[in-house]
Amino acid sequence: MTALPQERRVVTAIPGPKSQELQARRTAAVAQGVGSVLPVFTARAGGGIIEDVDGNRLIDFGSGIAVTSVGASAEAVVRRASAQLADFTHTCFMVTPYEGYVAVAEALAELTPGDHAKKSALFNSGAEAVENAVKIARAYTRRQAVVVFDHGYHGRTNLTMALTAKNMPYKHGFGPFAPEVYRVPVAYGYRWPTGPENAGPEAAAQAIDQMSKQVGAENIAAVIIEPVLGEGGFIEPAKGFLPAISKFAKDNGIVFVADEIQSGFCRTGQWFACEDEGIVPDLITTAKGIAGGLPLAAVTGRAEIMDAAHTGGLGGTYGGNPVACAGALGAIETMKELDLNARAKRIEEVMKGRLTAMAEKFDIIGDVRGRGAMIAIELVKDRGTKEPNPEATAALAKACHQEGLLVLTCGTYGNVLRFLPPLVIGEDLLNEGLDIIEQAFTRI
Ligand SMILES: Cc1ncc(COP(=O)(O)O)c(CNCCCC(=O)O)c1O
């Protein structure tokens, strides 16, 4: 397989004629509930480029929603997964186990925050990991209530829909949802009403008051939070918020679950975003970047908590598939060898520098935020009122797509343009993508 040239190339309309033909077949055969940001059919992908079936090469600022951090065809992932494929594709770890699963669990124990004894259980999707984190926390505490936060996102299964904040498109029409789920405010620094110096501790005090008065700390099995909220809008809780919530959980025998499915594995310039304020979670859920594109997810945590579920209480047919585990070992090898935490920090420096300069020129940019290669701009109609501007966000994304730059949006209000480039993207491509964004502002 020849290496994919790391160059943007637009040779047809986007989507091109072959993509349009495939789109017609897709419409006839695939449920319309499965959407796509950009109906461009992929032929190859690698580095910072996605090549479509019409020969267009798009700059990738999405990484398949924060998955292909090491690239979509990283050498170590392909090498290890190919070797595993040739040996065996599946035996079901609950039937006859295999070393790859154990090796991934050992790596998770090494890499996740905290120097205590840790264990893991492996699954296929982030939502499945979150579901099992709740099962484990309930088994350990013998309590039922689960607390989550405004703007949080945790998946599309029944329980994780209950945990997720935004109704459309994730929850609308799919209820009833699982009970014993409670939602409290998060310190949305850009929008939190108090001053930035107090937003974190003050918001935590409000959330803790609600948990104590409306749920009862003694009834809470788990608190689940994303250290950097992803689908809700790349919200970094104001400083002081996470430590206060973590302390409240510790003081009240509540399992603190960090959902690092989007923010984990070097995405924010650290192995895990928890590290930024020294948070050591009791459980951590991971997926996405863990395996270079192969489907793998995990719950990792304090051994005594992870062992609370009775034998046979955790599992699933494909959980910790051997090929996905091989991919994970390849992805982790790549993260270490290329020092992708440093790469993510450099991406942050370049992107924030350019986007902050753009904010000086375009006053619909209300906020530039994020860490590492998890960066976003929040678009508003008016910086004074901070009124969300979803229309401009959609128009900007469309303008970028037409120029061969794949960007994604997010946010409760649909007004956040998020940037999730592969951590292996070249700096020239990164800057070329930023050029396209800047030009798009002049055209909307
Ligand atoms: C923090 C956090 N927890 C859990 C999940 C869920 O992970 P799954 O692998 O998509 O189930 C996510 C997945 N985020 C992208 C969802 C995309 C979409 O479905 O529209 C996440 O970001």
XYZ file of C-alpha atoms and ligand atoms in Angstrom:
466
model
C 0.000 0.000 0.000
C 1.603 3.289 -1.033
C 1.608 6.034 1.565
C -1.226 8.540 1.222
C 0.155 11.910 0.001
C -0.312 14.490 2.745
C -1.761 17.152 0.476
C -5.209 18.687 0.102
C -6.645 18.149 -3.366
C -10.114 19.080 -4.603
C -10.743 17.735 -8.117
C -14.544 17.493 -8.168
C -17.533 19.049 -6.460
C -17.765 17.857 -2.840
C -19.342 15.328 -2.724
C -18.182 14.145 -6.155
C -20.025 11.965 -8.691
C -18.913 8.595 -7.304
C -19.858 9.655 -3.782
C -23.237 10.754 -5.110
C -23.784 7.343 -6.725
C -22.885 5.644 -3.464
C -25.154 8.022 -1.584
C -28.077 6.848 -3.726
C -27.313 3.229 -2.823
C -26.921 4.188 0.802
C -30.314 5.920 0.846
C -31.915 2.724 -0.463
C -30.144 0.394 1.973
C -29.238 2.273 5.171
C -31.664 3.539 7.830
C -31.996 7.296 7.533
C -31.496 7.602 11.292
C -27.793 7.008 10.703
C -26.623 10.437 9.617
C -23.308 11.637 8.161
C -21.667 15.027 8.569
C -20.379 15.005 4.993
C -21.619 12.329 2.501
C -18.178 11.900 0.949
C -17.291 8.230 0.687
C -13.833 7.378 1.925
C -11.363 5.417 -0.206
C -8.234 5.823 1.979
C -7.198 7.711 5.085
C -3.939 8.328 6.891
C -1.990 11.074 8.632
C -4.068 14.228 8.314
C -5.795 13.293 5.049
C -8.991 11.513 4.006
C -9.109 10.559 0.302
C -12.562 10.048 -1.171
C -13.747 7.780 -3.988
C -13.536 10.694 -6.431
C -9.856 11.323 -5.716
C -10.386 14.365 -3.508
C -8.056 14.616 -0.516
C -9.586 16.397 2.458
C -7.698 17.764 5.430
C -9.056 15.908 8.437
C -9.908 18.026 11.503
C -12.266 15.384 12.845
C -10.273 12.147 13.366
C -13.530 10.243 13.031
C -14.729 12.047 16.165
C -11.481 11.932 18.164
C -10.636 8.329 17.280
C -7.743 8.248 14.810
C -5.313 10.265 16.942
C -2.452 8.084 15.667
C -3.838 8.265 12.119
C -6.288 5.935 10.355
C -3.587 3.540 9.184
C -0.805 3.828 11.742
C 2.011 1.402 10.970
C 2.087 -0.238 14.402
C -1.702 -0.614 14.481
C -1.791 -2.210 11.024
C 1.204 -4.416 11.803
C -0.114 -5.741 15.102
C -3.749 -6.063 14.027
C -2.800 -7.834 10.788
C -0.693 -10.373 12.677
C -3.550 -10.972 15.099
C -6.059 -11.347 12.273
C -3.902 -14.110 10.796
C -3.815 -15.976 14.153
C -7.456 -15.665 15.197
C -10.179 -13.044 14.999
C -12.225 -14.082 18.024
C -12.648 -16.736 20.724
C -14.635 -14.638 23.231
C -12.581 -13.727 26.287
C -15.346 -15.159 28.482
C -14.780 -18.550 26.795
C -11.022 -18.874 26.223
C -9.005 -15.808 27.177
C -5.957 -14.472 25.337
C -2.901 -12.395 26.231
C -3.814 -9.264 24.226
C -6.724 -8.456 26.545
C -4.495 -8.816 29.613
C -1.756 -6.699 28.021
C -4.223 -3.877 27.321
C -5.478 -4.030 30.917
C -1.860 -3.848 32.140
C -1.214 -0.833 29.896
C -4.346 0.910 31.196
C -3.197 0.309 34.780
C 0.172 1.865 33.905
C -1.146 4.876 31.967
C -4.273 6.018 33.851
C -3.984 8.496 36.731
C -3.124 7.181 40.206
C -0.516 4.766 41.567
C -3.004 2.509 43.353
C -3.799 -1.087 42.280
C -6.027 -0.930 39.189
C -8.013 -3.391 37.112
C -9.911 -3.078 33.818
C -12.787 -4.605 31.899
C -12.888 -4.200 28.121
C -15.886 -3.530 25.898
C -16.671 -2.400 22.345
C -18.111 1.111 22.564
C -17.911 4.078 24.846
C -21.554 3.797 25.818
C -21.010 0.176 26.808
C -18.079 1.220 28.995
C -20.166 3.913 30.692
C -23.038 1.445 31.240
C -20.607 -0.951 32.925
C -19.012 1.777 35.028
C -22.478 2.388 36.472
C -22.998 -1.356 37.084
C -19.653 -1.580 38.879
C -20.284 1.536 40.989
C -23.722 0.271 42.006
C -22.311 -3.151 42.905
C -19.577 -1.520 44.997
C -21.704 1.050 46.853
C -24.988 -0.862 46.862
C -26.584 2.484 45.981
C -28.612 3.366 42.875
C -28.487 7.098 42.086
C -26.157 8.401 39.369
C -25.347 12.103 39.004
C -24.328 13.696 35.721
C -23.908 17.267 34.525
C -25.494 19.832 32.220
C -24.086 19.569 28.677
C -22.756 16.072 29.407
C -22.659 13.356 26.757
C -22.252 9.639 27.521
C -23.768 7.597 24.675
C -26.867 6.428 22.853
C -27.990 3.323 24.781
C -30.990 3.639 27.096
C -29.005 4.351 30.248
C -26.447 6.554 28.509
C -29.231 8.518 26.836
C -30.563 9.154 30.331
C -27.080 10.328 31.312
C -26.747 12.563 28.220
C -28.075 16.105 28.459
C -29.000 17.186 24.931
C -32.368 15.994 23.659
C -32.019 16.357 19.896
C -30.709 14.300 18.161
C -29.667 11.861 20.899
C -32.819 11.248 22.991
C -35.883 12.675 21.232
C -38.624 10.082 20.905
C -36.602 7.222 22.391
C -37.876 7.283 26.000
C -38.709 6.230 28.612
C -35.192 6.421 29.989
C -33.522 4.661 32.883
C -34.452 5.984 36.330
C -32.251 7.188 39.183
C -30.290 9.637 37.014
C -29.926 13.238 38.278
C -28.426 16.257 36.526
C -26.662 19.232 38.130
C -24.952 22.375 36.753
C -21.396 22.409 35.451
C -19.058 25.414 35.530
C -19.362 26.390 31.864
C -16.570 28.952 32.243
C -17.539 31.074 29.212
C -21.212 31.149 30.178
C -21.135 30.639 33.970
C -22.727 33.766 35.529
C -20.228 34.376 38.334
C -16.779 35.862 37.753
C -14.110 33.555 36.290
C -12.158 33.681 39.529
C -14.996 31.978 41.425
C -16.817 30.111 38.679
C -15.293 26.757 39.539
C -15.719 26.598 43.305
C -19.065 28.447 43.176
C -20.487 26.153 40.525
C -19.255 23.140 42.469
C -20.937 24.415 45.615
C -24.215 24.765 43.704
C -23.909 21.285 42.204
C -23.019 19.771 45.589
C -25.952 21.545 47.233
C -28.297 20.096 44.615
C -26.841 16.602 44.995
C -27.122 16.779 48.780
C -30.623 18.265 48.952
C -32.323 16.609 45.951
C -30.676 13.173 45.923
C -28.900 12.648 49.221
C -25.172 11.929 49.143
C -25.767 8.604 50.879
C -27.920 7.505 47.921
C -25.447 8.318 45.177
C -23.512 5.408 43.625
C -21.565 7.454 41.085
C -20.848 10.916 39.782
C -19.907 10.858 36.091
C -18.227 13.782 34.374
C -16.107 14.444 31.297
C -12.972 16.368 32.409
C -13.389 18.258 29.132
C -17.004 17.999 27.963
C -17.045 16.860 24.348
C -20.353 16.757 22.465
C -21.719 19.397 24.861
C -19.313 21.962 23.445
C -15.667 21.343 24.396
C -16.324 22.868 27.802
C -13.442 22.947 30.238
C -15.051 23.182 33.685
C -13.716 26.310 35.369
C -10.671 25.649 37.495
C -11.505 24.310 40.920
C -14.729 22.646 39.823
C -13.427 19.124 39.259
C -11.320 19.014 42.453
C -14.327 20.116 44.532
C -16.633 17.514 42.974
C -13.960 14.827 43.361
C -13.511 15.717 47.049
C -17.277 15.630 47.639
C -17.417 12.158 46.102
C -14.484 10.926 48.173
C -15.924 12.369 51.407
C -19.279 10.658 50.774
C -18.290 7.218 49.501
C -19.429 8.080 45.979
C -17.570 6.558 42.991
C -16.040 9.374 40.908
C -16.124 8.356 37.251
C -14.116 10.351 34.724
C -15.512 9.822 31.231
C -12.368 10.267 29.123
C -13.742 8.590 26.035
C -13.216 11.751 23.961
C -10.526 13.543 26.014
C -8.258 10.583 26.758
C -5.160 9.065 25.190
C -3.066 12.180 24.476
C -5.945 14.117 22.897
C -5.527 17.058 25.320
C -1.720 16.921 25.537
C -1.720 14.609 28.557
C -2.434 10.893 28.694
C -5.717 11.863 30.353
C -7.383 15.236 30.852
C -7.873 14.469 34.573
C -4.168 15.110 35.045
C -4.624 18.841 34.389
C -5.939 19.451 37.935
C -4.432 16.348 39.516
C -7.723 14.454 39.626
C -7.361 10.727 40.391
C -10.714 9.170 39.445
C -12.035 6.000 41.062
C -13.077 4.734 37.614
C -12.189 6.045 34.162
C -13.947 5.151 30.936
C -11.939 5.178 27.713
C -12.569 4.370 24.039
C -12.075 6.315 20.774
C -8.312 7.034 20.606
C -7.418 3.867 22.543
C -7.084 1.558 19.517
C -6.309 3.621 16.413
C -9.768 3.182 14.934
C -10.547 -0.390 15.980
C -13.591 -0.723 18.265
C -12.428 -0.952 21.866
C -13.554 0.609 25.141
C -12.615 0.127 28.772
C -13.501 0.748 32.357
C -10.351 1.053 34.485
C -10.256 1.752 38.189
C -9.414 0.944 41.756
C -9.072 -2.820 42.020
C -11.381 -3.079 45.007
C -14.130 -1.241 43.127
C -13.603 -3.107 39.833
C -13.810 -6.424 41.722
C -17.151 -5.563 43.317
C -19.160 -7.109 40.484
C -19.751 -10.853 40.946
C -17.931 -13.199 38.534
C -19.871 -13.343 35.282
C -21.514 -10.006 36.023
C -19.429 -8.179 33.439
C -18.787 -9.186 29.845
C -20.307 -9.441 26.400
C -19.484 -11.510 23.336
C -16.994 -9.223 21.608
C -15.690 -7.229 24.599
C -11.909 -6.846 24.236
C -11.817 -8.413 20.765
C -8.261 -9.668 20.107
C -7.785 -7.668 16.901
C -8.937 -4.497 18.668
C -6.588 -5.256 21.562
C -3.706 -5.668 19.097
C -4.709 -2.330 17.605
C -4.656 -0.735 21.052
C -1.159 -2.019 21.773
C -0.120 -0.572 18.401
C -1.766 2.764 19.129
C -0.155 3.022 22.571
C 3.220 2.057 21.057
C 2.769 4.888 18.545
C 1.730 7.433 21.190
C 4.867 6.657 23.188
C 7.302 6.481 20.263
C 6.080 9.716 18.640
C 5.457 11.490 21.982
C 1.975 12.446 20.870
C 1.381 14.394 24.064
C 4.035 16.833 22.904
C 2.501 16.853 19.419
C -0.909 17.654 20.916
C 0.575 20.546 22.895
C 2.184 21.913 19.710
C -1.150 21.609 17.892
C -2.765 23.598 20.711
C -0.099 26.299 20.432
C -0.562 26.654 16.683
C -4.366 26.451 16.678
C -5.034 28.715 19.653
C -2.582 31.277 18.329
C -4.285 31.445 14.926
C -7.844 31.233 16.289
C -7.231 33.932 18.895
C -5.959 36.190 16.110
C -9.118 35.382 14.127
C -11.242 36.320 17.155
C -9.709 39.807 16.947
C -11.020 40.093 13.383
C -14.367 38.306 13.576
C -16.588 39.288 16.498
C -18.890 36.291 16.100
C -16.133 34.261 17.725
C -17.239 34.438 21.355
C -14.696 32.040 22.826
C -11.560 30.110 21.865
C -10.999 27.158 24.191
C -9.749 23.658 24.722
C -6.487 21.853 25.314
C -4.089 19.923 23.144
C -5.757 18.847 19.914
C -9.252 19.239 21.421
C -9.837 22.855 20.466
C -13.017 24.787 19.709
C -14.475 28.173 18.935
C -17.911 29.130 20.246
C -19.856 31.311 17.808
C -22.248 33.989 19.014
C -24.430 36.625 17.425
C -23.269 39.196 19.933
C -20.290 39.027 22.288
C -22.213 41.119 24.801
C -25.231 38.837 25.110
C -23.288 35.701 24.083
C -26.398 34.683 22.106
C -25.566 31.353 20.393
C -25.091 31.485 16.613
C -25.793 27.972 15.257
C -26.547 29.365 11.800
C -23.053 30.827 11.377
C -21.576 27.618 12.796
C -23.323 25.475 10.193
C -22.436 27.890 7.388
C -18.780 27.917 8.384
C -18.614 24.132 8.543
C -20.213 23.870 5.087
C -17.801 26.427 3.634
C -14.857 24.466 5.031
C -16.192 21.198 3.637
C -16.489 22.714 0.154
C -12.820 23.706 0.311
C -11.696 20.221 1.322
C -11.425 20.673 5.092
C -13.446 18.301 7.249
C -14.595 20.014 10.457
C -17.238 19.012 13.001
C -19.657 21.027 15.085
C -20.998 20.325 18.582
C -22.528 22.060 21.591
C -25.866 22.118 23.352
C -26.743 25.178 21.272
C -25.174 23.858 18.061
C -22.804 26.823 18.027
C -19.400 25.269 18.578
C -16.959 24.540 15.781
C -14.611 21.882 17.135
C -11.205 20.824 15.895
C -9.937 17.279 16.478
C -7.084 16.754 14.030
C -5.091 13.524 14.158
C -2.127 14.122 16.482
C 0.134 12.974 13.620
C -1.069 15.707 11.232
C 1.748 17.709 9.651
C 2.057 21.343 10.685
C 1.717 22.535 7.072
C -1.637 20.788 6.738
C -2.696 22.156 10.125
C -1.943 25.692 9.016
C -3.559 25.132 5.624
C -6.710 24.033 7.418
C -6.610 27.149 9.581
C -6.194 29.268 6.429
C -9.399 27.705 5.069
C -11.241 28.480 8.317
C -10.071 32.107 8.222
C -11.136 32.485 4.587
C -14.498 30.890 5.383
C -15.225 33.640 7.908
C -14.913 36.207 5.117
C -17.439 34.305 3.011
C -20.307 33.659 5.429
C -17.417 11.523 26.463
C -18.109 10.440 25.675
N -18.653 9.402 26.353
C -19.276 8.399 25.675
C -19.369 8.404 24.289
C -20.059 7.253 23.598
O -19.123 6.477 22.903
P -19.624 5.532 21.698
O -18.383 4.738 21.338
O -20.092 6.439 20.592
O -20.713 4.676 22.275
C -18.812 9.472 23.563
C -18.924 9.477 22.043
N -18.874 10.779 21.436
C -19.175 10.820 20.040
C -20.607 10.418 19.739
C -20.942 10.618 18.286
C -22.383 10.246 17.987
O -22.805 9.118 18.351
O -23.103 11.100 17.402
C -18.173 10.514 24.267
O -17.621 11.571 23.593
